[in-house]
Tab-separated table of C-alpha atoms and ligand atoms in Angstrom:
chain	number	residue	atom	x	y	z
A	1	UNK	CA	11.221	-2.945	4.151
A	2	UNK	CA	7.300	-1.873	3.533
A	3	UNK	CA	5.634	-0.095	6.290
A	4	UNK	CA	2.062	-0.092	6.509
A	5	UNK	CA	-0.176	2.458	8.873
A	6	UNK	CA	-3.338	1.480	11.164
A	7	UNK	CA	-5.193	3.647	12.846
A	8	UNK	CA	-5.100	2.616	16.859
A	9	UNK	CA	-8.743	3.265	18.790
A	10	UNK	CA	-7.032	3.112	22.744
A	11	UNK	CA	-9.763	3.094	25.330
A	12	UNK	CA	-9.401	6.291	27.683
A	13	UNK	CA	-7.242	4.314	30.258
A	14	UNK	CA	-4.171	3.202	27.276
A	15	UNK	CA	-4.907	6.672	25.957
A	16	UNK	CA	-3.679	8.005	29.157
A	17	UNK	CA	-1.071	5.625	29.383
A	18	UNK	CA	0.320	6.398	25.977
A	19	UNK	CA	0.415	9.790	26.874
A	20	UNK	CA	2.504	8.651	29.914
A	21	UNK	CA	4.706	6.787	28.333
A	22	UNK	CA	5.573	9.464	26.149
A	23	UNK	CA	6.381	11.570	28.395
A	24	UNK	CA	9.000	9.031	30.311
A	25	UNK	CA	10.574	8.915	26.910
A	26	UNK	CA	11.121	12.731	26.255
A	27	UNK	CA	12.323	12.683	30.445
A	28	UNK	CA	14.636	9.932	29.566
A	29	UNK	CA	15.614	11.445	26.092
A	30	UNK	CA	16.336	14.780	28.233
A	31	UNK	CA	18.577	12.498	30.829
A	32	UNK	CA	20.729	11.266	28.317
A	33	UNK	CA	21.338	13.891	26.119
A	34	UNK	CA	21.873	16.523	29.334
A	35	UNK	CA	24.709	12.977	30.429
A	36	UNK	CA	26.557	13.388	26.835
A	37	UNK	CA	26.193	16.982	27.051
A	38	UNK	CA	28.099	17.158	30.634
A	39	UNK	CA	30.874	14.849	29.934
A	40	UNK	CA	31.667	17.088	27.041
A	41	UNK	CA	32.479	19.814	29.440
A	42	UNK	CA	34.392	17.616	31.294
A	43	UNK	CA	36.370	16.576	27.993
A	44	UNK	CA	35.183	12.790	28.056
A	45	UNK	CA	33.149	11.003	25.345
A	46	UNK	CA	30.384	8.844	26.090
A	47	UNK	CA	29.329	5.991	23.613
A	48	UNK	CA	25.624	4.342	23.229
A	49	UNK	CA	26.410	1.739	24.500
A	50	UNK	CA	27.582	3.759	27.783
A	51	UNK	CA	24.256	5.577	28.121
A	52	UNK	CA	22.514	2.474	27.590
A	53	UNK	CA	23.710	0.636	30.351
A	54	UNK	CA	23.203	4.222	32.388
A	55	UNK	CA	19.480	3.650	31.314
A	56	UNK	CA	19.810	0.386	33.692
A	57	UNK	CA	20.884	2.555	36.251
A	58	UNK	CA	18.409	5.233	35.777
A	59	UNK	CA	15.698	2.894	36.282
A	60	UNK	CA	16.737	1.532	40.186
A	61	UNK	CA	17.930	4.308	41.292
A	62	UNK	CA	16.730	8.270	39.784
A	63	UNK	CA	13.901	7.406	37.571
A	64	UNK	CA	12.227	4.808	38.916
A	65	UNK	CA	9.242	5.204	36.072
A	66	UNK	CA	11.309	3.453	33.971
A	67	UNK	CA	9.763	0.659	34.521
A	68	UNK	CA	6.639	1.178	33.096
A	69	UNK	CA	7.648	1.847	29.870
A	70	UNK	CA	8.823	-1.462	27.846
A	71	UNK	CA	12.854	-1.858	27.764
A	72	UNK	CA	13.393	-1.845	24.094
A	73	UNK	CA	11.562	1.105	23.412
A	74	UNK	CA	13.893	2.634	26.116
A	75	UNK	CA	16.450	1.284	24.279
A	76	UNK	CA	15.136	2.742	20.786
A	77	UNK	CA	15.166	6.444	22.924
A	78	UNK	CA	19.018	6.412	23.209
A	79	UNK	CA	18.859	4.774	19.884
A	80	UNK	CA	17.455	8.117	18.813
A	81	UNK	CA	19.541	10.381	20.160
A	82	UNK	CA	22.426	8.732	19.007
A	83	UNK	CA	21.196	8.896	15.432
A	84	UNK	CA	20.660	12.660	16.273
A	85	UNK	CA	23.991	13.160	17.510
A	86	UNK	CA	25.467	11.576	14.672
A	87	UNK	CA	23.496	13.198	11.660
A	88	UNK	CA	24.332	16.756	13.488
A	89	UNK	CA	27.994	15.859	13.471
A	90	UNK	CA	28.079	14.765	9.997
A	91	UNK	CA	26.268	18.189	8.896
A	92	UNK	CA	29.152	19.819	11.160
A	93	UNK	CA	31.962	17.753	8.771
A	94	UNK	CA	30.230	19.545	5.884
A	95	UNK	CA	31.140	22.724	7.512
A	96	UNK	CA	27.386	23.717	8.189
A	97	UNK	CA	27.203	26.350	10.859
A	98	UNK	CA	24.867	24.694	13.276
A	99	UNK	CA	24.096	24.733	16.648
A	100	UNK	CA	24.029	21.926	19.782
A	101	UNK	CA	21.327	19.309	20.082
A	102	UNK	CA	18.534	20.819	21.908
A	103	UNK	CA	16.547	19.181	25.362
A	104	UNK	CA	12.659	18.136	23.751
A	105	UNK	CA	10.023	20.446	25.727
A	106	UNK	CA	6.541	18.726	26.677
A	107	UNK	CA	5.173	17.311	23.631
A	108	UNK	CA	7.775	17.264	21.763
A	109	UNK	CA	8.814	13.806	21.853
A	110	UNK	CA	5.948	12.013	19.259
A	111	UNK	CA	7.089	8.310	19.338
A	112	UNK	CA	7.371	4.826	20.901
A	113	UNK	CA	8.787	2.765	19.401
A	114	UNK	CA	8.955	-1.304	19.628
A	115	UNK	CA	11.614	-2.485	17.864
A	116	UNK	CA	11.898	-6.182	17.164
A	117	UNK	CA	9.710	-7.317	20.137
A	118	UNK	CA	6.912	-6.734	23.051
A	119	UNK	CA	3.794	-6.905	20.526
A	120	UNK	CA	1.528	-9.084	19.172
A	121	UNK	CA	-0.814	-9.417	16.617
A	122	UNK	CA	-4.348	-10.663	17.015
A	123	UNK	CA	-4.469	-13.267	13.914
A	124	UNK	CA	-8.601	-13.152	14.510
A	125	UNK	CA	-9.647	-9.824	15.339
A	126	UNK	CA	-8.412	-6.477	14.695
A	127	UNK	CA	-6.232	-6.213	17.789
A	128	UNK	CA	-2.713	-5.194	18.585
A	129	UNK	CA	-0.490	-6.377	21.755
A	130	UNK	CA	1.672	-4.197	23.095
A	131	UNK	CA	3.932	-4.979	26.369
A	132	UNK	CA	3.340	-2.568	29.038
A	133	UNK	CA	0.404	-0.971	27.326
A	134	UNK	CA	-2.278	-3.879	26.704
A	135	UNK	CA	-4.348	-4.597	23.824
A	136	UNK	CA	-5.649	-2.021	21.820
A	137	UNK	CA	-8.663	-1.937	18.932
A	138	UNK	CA	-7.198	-0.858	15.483
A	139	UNK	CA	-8.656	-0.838	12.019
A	140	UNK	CA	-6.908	-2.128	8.557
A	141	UNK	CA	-4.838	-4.894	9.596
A	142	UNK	CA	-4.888	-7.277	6.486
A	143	UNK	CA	-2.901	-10.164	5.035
A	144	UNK	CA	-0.014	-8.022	4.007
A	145	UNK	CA	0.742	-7.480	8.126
A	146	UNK	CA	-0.577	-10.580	9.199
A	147	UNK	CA	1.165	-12.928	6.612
A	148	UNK	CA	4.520	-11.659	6.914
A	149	UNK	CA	7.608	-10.771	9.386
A	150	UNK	CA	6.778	-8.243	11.664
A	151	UNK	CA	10.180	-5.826	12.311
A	152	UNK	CA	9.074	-2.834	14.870
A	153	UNK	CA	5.690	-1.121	14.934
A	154	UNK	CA	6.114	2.526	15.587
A	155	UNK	CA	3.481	4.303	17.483
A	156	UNK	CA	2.430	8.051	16.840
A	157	UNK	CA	0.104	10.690	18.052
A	158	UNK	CA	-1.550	12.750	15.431
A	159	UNK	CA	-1.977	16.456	16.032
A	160	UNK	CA	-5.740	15.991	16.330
A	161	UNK	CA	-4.705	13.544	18.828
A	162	UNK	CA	-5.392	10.063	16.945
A	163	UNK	CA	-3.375	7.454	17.875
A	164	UNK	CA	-1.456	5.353	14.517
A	165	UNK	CA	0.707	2.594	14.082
A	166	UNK	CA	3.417	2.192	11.701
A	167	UNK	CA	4.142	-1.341	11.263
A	168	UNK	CA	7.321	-2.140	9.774
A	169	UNK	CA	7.263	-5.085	7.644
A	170	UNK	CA	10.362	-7.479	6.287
A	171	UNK	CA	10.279	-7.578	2.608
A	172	UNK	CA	10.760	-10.960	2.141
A	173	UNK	CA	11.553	-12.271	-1.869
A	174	UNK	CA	9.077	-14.619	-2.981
A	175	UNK	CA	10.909	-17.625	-5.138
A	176	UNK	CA	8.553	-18.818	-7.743
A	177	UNK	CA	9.229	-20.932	-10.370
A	178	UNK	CA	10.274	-19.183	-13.848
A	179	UNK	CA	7.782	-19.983	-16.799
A	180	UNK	CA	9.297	-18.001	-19.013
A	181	UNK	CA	6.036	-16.819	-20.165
A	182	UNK	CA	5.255	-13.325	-21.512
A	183	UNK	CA	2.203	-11.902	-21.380
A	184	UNK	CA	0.210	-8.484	-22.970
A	185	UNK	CA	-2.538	-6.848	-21.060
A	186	UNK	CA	-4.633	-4.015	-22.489
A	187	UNK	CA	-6.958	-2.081	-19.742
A	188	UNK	CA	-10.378	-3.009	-21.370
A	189	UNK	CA	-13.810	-0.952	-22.623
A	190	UNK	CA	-15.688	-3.503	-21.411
A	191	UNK	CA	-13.964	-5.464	-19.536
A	192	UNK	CA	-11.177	-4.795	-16.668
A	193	UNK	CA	-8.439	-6.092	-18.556
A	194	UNK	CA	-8.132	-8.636	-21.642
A	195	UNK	CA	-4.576	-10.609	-22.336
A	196	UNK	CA	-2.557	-11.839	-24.964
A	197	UNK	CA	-3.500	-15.619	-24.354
A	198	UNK	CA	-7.186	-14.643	-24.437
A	199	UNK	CA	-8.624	-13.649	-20.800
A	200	UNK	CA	-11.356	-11.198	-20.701
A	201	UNK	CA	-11.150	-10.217	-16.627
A	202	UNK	CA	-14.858	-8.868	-16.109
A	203	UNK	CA	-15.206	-5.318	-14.089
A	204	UNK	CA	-16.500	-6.217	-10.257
A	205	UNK	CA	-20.126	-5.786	-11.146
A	206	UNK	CA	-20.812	-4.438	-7.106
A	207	UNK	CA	-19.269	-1.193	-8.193
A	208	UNK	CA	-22.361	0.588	-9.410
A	209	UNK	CA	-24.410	-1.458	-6.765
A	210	UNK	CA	-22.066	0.230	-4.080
A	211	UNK	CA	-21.806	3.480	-5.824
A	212	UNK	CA	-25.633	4.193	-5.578
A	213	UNK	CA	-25.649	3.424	-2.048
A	214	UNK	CA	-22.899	5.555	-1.314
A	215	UNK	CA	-24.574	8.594	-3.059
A	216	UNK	CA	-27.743	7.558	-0.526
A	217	UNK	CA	-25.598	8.008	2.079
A	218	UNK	CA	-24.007	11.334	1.132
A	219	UNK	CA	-27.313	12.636	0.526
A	220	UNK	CA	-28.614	11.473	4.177
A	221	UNK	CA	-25.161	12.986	5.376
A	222	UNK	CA	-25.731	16.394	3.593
A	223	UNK	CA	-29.487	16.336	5.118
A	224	UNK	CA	-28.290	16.145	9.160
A	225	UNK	CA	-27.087	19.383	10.971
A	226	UNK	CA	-23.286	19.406	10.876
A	227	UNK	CA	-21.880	18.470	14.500
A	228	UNK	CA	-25.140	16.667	15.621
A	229	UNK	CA	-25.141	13.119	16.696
A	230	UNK	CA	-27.376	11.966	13.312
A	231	UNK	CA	-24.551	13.618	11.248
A	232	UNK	CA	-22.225	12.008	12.985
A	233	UNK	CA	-23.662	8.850	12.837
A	234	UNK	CA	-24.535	9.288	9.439
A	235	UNK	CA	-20.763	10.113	8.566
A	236	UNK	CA	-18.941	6.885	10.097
A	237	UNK	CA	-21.372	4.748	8.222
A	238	UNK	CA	-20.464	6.611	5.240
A	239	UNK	CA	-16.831	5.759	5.962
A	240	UNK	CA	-17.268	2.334	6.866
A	241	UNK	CA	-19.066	1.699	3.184
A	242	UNK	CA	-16.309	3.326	1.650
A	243	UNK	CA	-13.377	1.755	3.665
A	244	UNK	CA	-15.606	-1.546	2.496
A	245	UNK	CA	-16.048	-0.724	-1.374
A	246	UNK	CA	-11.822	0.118	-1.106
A	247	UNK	CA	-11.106	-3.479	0.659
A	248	UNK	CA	-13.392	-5.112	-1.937
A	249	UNK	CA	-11.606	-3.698	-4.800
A	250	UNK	CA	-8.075	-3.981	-3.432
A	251	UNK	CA	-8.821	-7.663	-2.682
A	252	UNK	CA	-9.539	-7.872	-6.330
A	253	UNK	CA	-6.959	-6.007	-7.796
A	254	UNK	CA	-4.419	-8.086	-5.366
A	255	UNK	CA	-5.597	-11.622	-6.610
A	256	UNK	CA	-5.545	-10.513	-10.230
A	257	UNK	CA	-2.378	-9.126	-9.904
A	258	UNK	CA	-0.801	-12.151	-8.521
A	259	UNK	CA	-1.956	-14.431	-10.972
A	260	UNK	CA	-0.024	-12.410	-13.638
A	261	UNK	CA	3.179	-12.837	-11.517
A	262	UNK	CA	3.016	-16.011	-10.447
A	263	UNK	CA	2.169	-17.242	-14.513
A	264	UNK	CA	4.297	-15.121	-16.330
A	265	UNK	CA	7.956	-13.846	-16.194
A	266	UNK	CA	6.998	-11.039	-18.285
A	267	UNK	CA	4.187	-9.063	-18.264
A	268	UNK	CA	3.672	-5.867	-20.748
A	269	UNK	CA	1.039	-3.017	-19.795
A	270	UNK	CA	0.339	0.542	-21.505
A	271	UNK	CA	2.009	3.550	-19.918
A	272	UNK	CA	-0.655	5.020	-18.353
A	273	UNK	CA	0.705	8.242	-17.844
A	274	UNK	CA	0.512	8.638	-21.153
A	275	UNK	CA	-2.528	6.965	-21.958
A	276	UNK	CA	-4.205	9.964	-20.925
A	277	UNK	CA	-3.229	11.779	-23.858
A	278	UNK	CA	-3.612	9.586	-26.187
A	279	UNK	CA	-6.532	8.036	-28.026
A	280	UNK	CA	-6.984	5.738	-25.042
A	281	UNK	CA	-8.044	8.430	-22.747
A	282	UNK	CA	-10.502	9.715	-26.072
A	283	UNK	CA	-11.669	5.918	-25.858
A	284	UNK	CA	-12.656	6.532	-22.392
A	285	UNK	CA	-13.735	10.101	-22.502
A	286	UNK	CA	-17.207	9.252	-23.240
A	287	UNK	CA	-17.873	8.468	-19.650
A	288	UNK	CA	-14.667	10.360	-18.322
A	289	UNK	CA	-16.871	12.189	-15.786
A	290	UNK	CA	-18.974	9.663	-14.260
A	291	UNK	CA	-17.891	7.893	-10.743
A	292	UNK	CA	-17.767	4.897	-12.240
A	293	UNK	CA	-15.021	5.378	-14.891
A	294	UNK	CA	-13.128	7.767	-12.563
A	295	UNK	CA	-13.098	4.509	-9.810
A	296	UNK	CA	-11.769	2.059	-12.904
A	297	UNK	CA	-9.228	4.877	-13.665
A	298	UNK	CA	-8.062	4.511	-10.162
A	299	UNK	CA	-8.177	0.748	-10.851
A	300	UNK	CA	-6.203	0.543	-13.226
A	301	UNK	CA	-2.975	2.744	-11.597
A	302	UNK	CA	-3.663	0.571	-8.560
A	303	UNK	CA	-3.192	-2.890	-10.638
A	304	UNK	CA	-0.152	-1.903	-12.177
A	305	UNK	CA	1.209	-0.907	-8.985
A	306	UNK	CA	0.368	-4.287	-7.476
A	307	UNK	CA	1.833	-6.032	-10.622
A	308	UNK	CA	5.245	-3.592	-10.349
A	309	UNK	CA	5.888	-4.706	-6.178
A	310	UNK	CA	5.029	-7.979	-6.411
A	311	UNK	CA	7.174	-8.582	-9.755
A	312	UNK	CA	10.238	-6.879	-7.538
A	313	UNK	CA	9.809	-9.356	-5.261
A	314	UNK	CA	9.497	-12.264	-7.821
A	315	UNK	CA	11.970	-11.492	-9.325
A	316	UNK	CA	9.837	-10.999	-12.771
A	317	UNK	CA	9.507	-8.347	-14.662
A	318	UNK	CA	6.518	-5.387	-15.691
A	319	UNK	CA	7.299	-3.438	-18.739
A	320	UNK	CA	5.305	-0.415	-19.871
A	321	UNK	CA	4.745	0.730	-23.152
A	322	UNK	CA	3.530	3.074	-24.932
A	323	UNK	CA	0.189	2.940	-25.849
A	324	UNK	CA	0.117	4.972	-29.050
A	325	UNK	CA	-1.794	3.191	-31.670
A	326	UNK	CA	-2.486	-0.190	-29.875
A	327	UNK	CA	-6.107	-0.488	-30.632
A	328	UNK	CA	-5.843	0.659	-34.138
A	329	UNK	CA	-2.863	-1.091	-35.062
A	330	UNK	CA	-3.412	-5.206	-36.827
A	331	UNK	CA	-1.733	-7.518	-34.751
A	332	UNK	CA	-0.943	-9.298	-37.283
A	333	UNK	CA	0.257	-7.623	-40.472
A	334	UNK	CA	0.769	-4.186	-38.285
A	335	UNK	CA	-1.346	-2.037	-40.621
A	336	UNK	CA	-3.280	0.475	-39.407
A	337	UNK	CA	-7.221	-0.391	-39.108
A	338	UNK	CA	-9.182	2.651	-37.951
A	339	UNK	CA	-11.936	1.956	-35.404
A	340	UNK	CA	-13.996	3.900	-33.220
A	341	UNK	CA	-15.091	3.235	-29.397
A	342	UNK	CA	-18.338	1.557	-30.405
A	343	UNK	CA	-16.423	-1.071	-33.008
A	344	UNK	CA	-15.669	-4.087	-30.681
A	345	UNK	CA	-14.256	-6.300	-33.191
A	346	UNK	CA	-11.108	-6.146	-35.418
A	347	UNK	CA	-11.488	-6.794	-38.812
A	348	UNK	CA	-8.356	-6.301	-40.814
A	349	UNK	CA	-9.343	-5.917	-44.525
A	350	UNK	CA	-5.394	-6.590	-45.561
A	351	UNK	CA	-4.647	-9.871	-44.003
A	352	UNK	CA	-8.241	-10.552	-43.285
A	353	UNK	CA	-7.550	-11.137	-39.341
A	354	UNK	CA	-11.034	-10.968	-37.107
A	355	UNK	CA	-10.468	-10.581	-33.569
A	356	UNK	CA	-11.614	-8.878	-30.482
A	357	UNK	CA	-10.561	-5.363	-29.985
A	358	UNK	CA	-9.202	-5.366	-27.161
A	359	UNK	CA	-7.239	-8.949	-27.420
A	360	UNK	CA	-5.848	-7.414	-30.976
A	361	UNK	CA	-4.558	-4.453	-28.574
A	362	UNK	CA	-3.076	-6.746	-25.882
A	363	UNK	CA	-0.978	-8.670	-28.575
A	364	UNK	CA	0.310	-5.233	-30.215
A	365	UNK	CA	1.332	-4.762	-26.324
A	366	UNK	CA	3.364	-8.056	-25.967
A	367	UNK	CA	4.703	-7.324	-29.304
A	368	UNK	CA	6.099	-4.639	-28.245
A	369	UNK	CA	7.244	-4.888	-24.834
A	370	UNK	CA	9.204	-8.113	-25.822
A	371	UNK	CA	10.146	-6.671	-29.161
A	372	UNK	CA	9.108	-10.032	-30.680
A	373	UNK	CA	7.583	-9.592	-33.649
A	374	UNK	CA	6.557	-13.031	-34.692
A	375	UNK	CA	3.558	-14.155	-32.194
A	376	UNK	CA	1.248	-16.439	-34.115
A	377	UNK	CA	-2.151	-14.712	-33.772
A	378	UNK	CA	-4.733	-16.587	-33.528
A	379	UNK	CA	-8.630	-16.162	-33.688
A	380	UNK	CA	-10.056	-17.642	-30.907
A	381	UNK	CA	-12.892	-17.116	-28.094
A	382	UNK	CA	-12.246	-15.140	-25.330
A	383	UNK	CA	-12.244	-16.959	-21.862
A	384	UNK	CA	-14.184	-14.888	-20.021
A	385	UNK	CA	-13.675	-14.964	-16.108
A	386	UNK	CA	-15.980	-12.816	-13.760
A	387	UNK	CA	-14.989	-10.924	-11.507
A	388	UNK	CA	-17.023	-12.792	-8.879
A	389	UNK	CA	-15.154	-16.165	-9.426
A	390	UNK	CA	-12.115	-14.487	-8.893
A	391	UNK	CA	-12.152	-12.761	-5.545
A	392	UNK	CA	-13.731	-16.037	-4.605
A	393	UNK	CA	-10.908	-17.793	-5.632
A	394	UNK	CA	-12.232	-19.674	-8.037
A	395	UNK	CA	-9.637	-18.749	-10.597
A	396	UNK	CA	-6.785	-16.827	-9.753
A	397	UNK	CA	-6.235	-18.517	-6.753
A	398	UNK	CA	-3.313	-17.240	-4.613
A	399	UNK	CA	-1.277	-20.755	-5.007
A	400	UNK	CA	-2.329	-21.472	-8.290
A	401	UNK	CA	0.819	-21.764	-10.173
A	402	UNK	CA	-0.071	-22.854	-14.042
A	403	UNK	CA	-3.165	-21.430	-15.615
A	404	UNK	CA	-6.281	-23.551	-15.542
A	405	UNK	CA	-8.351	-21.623	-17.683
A	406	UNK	CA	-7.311	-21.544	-21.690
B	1	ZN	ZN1	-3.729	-7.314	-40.721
């Protein structure tokens, strides 16, 4: 199961209510837990499924309040205690010294939780439906939530009193066809990324667009007097552009990533944790400390996390490597050919093999990730795709099963 977290933006009425509802939780968690705790005394054992149907009762007769609160997040309160009462007795069995299950004073009870039904998501606008609460303004909902099977969504009040849903999503296995296709991929200089089979994936060219506006903004930001309403202004349109720059590149990063997957069975990457040891991390050091490299850093981490989940759940496969000597190495006779950052083509004076850098290093990568040492290399143009066409979906279209770029 994935859970994914939006904040909630209740008007002051649902605020209120939430707070409520709360509240006739933590009462009813109190009820049922002072119920188990009394026919203890009286040597009888209650079950959960006993002090749910007392929550029945509860409602038309002591705690009429009931009502307002949704039934199967009622429900989910006994389910609660229950898994309380249970993970104190099993630290009992382990002979821990511990003591009884203790009442929850006000504010102490943090969540509601809707398991299974009573909500709804807006497909259009950024909305959630909750029964017994009413529709409330979030931010961040994307396909991931709206695409797939919708388990619980868990609602929580932050200590700074924000309001955040966790929504529980079912995992479900995507069945794609097998290819049995491997693939390289070598984080570029240039480029994002360049393959084995000859793709050059361009960088998003907005970055340093965005990045320069951003600084504008910081600067404005750093200009107003903390805590006035210009500053504040100021500072949620500095978090809108960045919560836009992060969508952008997260909508790239997911429709590259899911072209790999859905082509190949097999795709090989560099370990990048130790990448930054190694000459790689020298190949990027020149611009190590600008924004720019430090955002395709980030990048890259974020791709191959993409690529890792969505293989999982593809049943396909991501295999890292290590990176030591990719670049340098000839993909061809495997001799070393030293070259600095500013040499973009490899020119192997012992088997006379011309190639792009970075497409000699994404062979070395398939090479070694399958362990197959006998890939015909080829010198050949690279096919260069920008990034542009593909968060359009001009290539690298979610559905697009075969590659129709060579
Ligand atoms: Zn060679």
């Amino acid at each position: 199961m994935l859970t994914y977290k939006v904040q909630l933006y209740p008007n002051k009425q649902q605020q209120a209510k939430l707070v409520e509802q709360l509240d006739i939780c933590r009462k009813l968690y109190n009820k049922l837990l002072e119920e188990c705790k009394k026919a203890r005394e009286k040597g009888e054992k209650l079950t959960q499924i006993k002090t749910q149907s007392f929550i029945v009762w509860l409602k038309n007769n002591s705690m009429p309040e009931l009502k307002g609160v949704y039934s199967k997040v009622l429900q989910m309160v006994n389910y609660t205690l229950w898994a309380n009462i249970k993970s104190l007795s099993k630290l009992k069995k382990s002979g821990r010294k511990i003591g009884h299950l203790r009442f929850k004073g006000k504010g102490w009870y943090k969540t509601i939780n809707y398991n299974q039904s009573g909500f709804k998501i807006d497909e259009h606008k950024n909305k959630l439906i909750f029964s017994k609460i009413g529709t409330i303004n979030c931010r961040g909902l994307d396909n991931r939530v709206r695409k797939n099977k919708i388990k619980g969504i868990i609602l929580k009040r932050s200590q700074t009193g924000r309001w955040f849903a966790t929504i529980q999503i079912e995992n479900t296995p995507l069945v794609l066809p097998k290819t049995n296709k491997s693939v390289g991929i070598d984080v570029g200089v240039s480029s994002f990324i360049v393959d084995s089979d000859g793709r050059s994936v361009e960088n998003p060219k907005n970055i340093d667009k965005q990045l320069k506006k951003i600084k504008v903004k910081q600067q404005t930001l750093a200009r107003k007097k903390k805590g006035s309403k210009n500053w504040l202004k100021a500072k949620l349109q500095l978090a809108k552009l960045l919560a836009q720059v992060t969508n952008q590149r997260k909508d790239f990063l997911h429709k590259v990533s899911r072209f790999y997957v859905n082509i190949y069975d097999f795709v090989c990457v560099e370990d990048l944790n130790i990448i930054a040891l190694s000459q790689k991390g020298n190949k990027n050091n020149k611009r190590s400390r600008t924004l720019h490299r430090h955002i395709l850093d980030a990048s890259w981490g974020q791709f191959f996390n993409y690529l890792s989940y969505k293989a999982v759940n593809a049943d396909k496969k991501v295999v890292k490597v290590h990176p030591k000597g990719t670049t340098q190495e000839c993909s061809r006779c495997g001799r070393i050919v030293k070259k600095n950052l500013s040499t973009r083509i490899h020119f192997c004076p012992y088997c006379n093999l011309e190639l792009d850098r970075d497409y000699n290093a994404s062979i070395n990568i398939l090479k070694r990730g399958t362990g197959c040492s006998s890939i015909l290399v080829e010198n050949r143009p690279l096919v260069i795709i920008s990034a542009s066409a593909i968060v359009s979906g001009q290539v690298f279209s979610m559905n697009q099963a075969t590659p129709s770029l060579r």
